[in-house]
XYZ file of C-alpha atoms in Angstrom:
105
model
C 34.095 62.899 104.940
C 32.712 63.847 108.393
C 33.402 61.594 111.343
C 30.643 59.662 113.121
C 30.245 62.374 115.776
C 29.742 65.061 113.180
C 27.047 63.122 111.268
C 24.932 62.293 114.303
C 22.064 64.648 115.060
C 20.916 63.836 118.586
C 17.913 66.127 118.313
C 16.006 66.168 121.574
C 17.316 62.834 122.831
C 19.618 64.347 125.500
C 16.745 66.512 126.768
C 14.393 63.520 126.993
C 17.070 61.500 128.769
C 17.699 64.344 131.219
C 13.964 64.541 131.956
C 13.863 60.764 132.483
C 16.689 61.039 135.030
C 14.738 63.773 136.821
C 11.568 61.664 136.904
C 13.537 58.716 138.255
C 15.102 60.944 140.901
C 11.660 62.176 141.908
C 10.309 58.613 142.161
C 13.341 57.585 144.213
C 12.835 60.561 146.518
C 9.160 59.790 147.051
C 9.967 56.159 147.833
C 12.645 57.197 150.322
C 10.355 59.711 152.036
C 7.499 57.217 152.342
C 9.817 54.530 153.720
C 11.311 56.993 156.215
C 7.842 58.093 157.266
C 6.897 54.477 157.885
C 10.103 53.886 159.838
C 9.516 56.930 162.039
C 5.926 55.896 162.763
C 6.929 52.282 163.469
C 7.891 50.585 166.674
C 11.333 52.181 166.771
C 13.186 48.878 166.539
C 16.855 48.767 165.645
C 15.970 47.103 162.325
C 13.707 49.991 161.372
C 16.273 52.581 162.441
C 19.013 50.800 160.493
C 16.747 50.502 157.465
C 15.948 54.201 157.647
C 19.647 55.080 157.808
C 20.421 52.840 154.850
C 17.548 54.357 152.880
C 18.986 57.834 153.412
C 22.485 56.716 152.384
C 21.269 54.949 149.245
C 19.025 57.877 148.354
C 21.959 60.303 148.668
C 24.148 58.019 146.546
C 21.462 57.858 143.848
C 21.047 61.639 143.924
C 24.785 61.982 143.356
C 24.753 59.590 140.395
C 21.681 61.208 138.857
C 22.926 64.763 139.342
C 26.232 63.893 137.721
C 24.466 62.387 134.707
C 22.057 65.315 134.382
C 25.026 67.711 134.325
C 26.769 65.581 131.691
C 23.669 65.636 129.488
C 23.737 69.436 129.408
C 26.868 69.331 127.200
C 26.618 69.843 123.452
C 27.892 66.303 122.863
C 27.027 64.373 126.038
C 29.310 61.441 126.806
C 28.041 57.895 126.732
C 26.808 56.608 130.088
C 29.677 54.712 131.670
C 28.865 51.124 132.690
C 30.059 51.880 136.230
C 27.566 54.756 136.547
C 24.745 52.619 135.153
C 25.579 49.826 137.580
C 25.642 52.320 140.444
C 22.187 53.619 139.537
C 20.789 50.089 139.294
C 22.317 49.038 142.611
C 20.958 52.154 144.346
C 17.474 51.525 142.956
C 17.437 47.871 143.979
C 18.918 48.619 147.406
C 16.348 51.346 148.013
C 13.534 48.921 147.191
C 14.981 46.236 149.473
C 15.532 48.631 152.384
C 12.074 50.130 151.935
C 10.517 46.659 152.055
C 12.520 45.925 155.199
C 11.135 49.022 156.875
C 7.550 48.429 155.722
C 7.328 44.793 156.819
């Protein structure tokens, strides 16, 4: 009798998931660029400069998480998303939104 991994036919699910990670990365990049643009056009306060720096750091962290997951999904049998990686992606997304709102207001 085949094991559970041998019976599962993932079909196009890994490809759809990889495309979703790419769309999320694109949305994150656009948000970061718009927030940085706003920070550079602002008054130049220390809060805006700090927010811009944090936006860049969070954006780079998210790119690292997303790129790692996209590479993993290219495997024949992609591994399950680790809870730590999922938490990292969520924290980066929330932090980017918070920092962007700090810069905009």
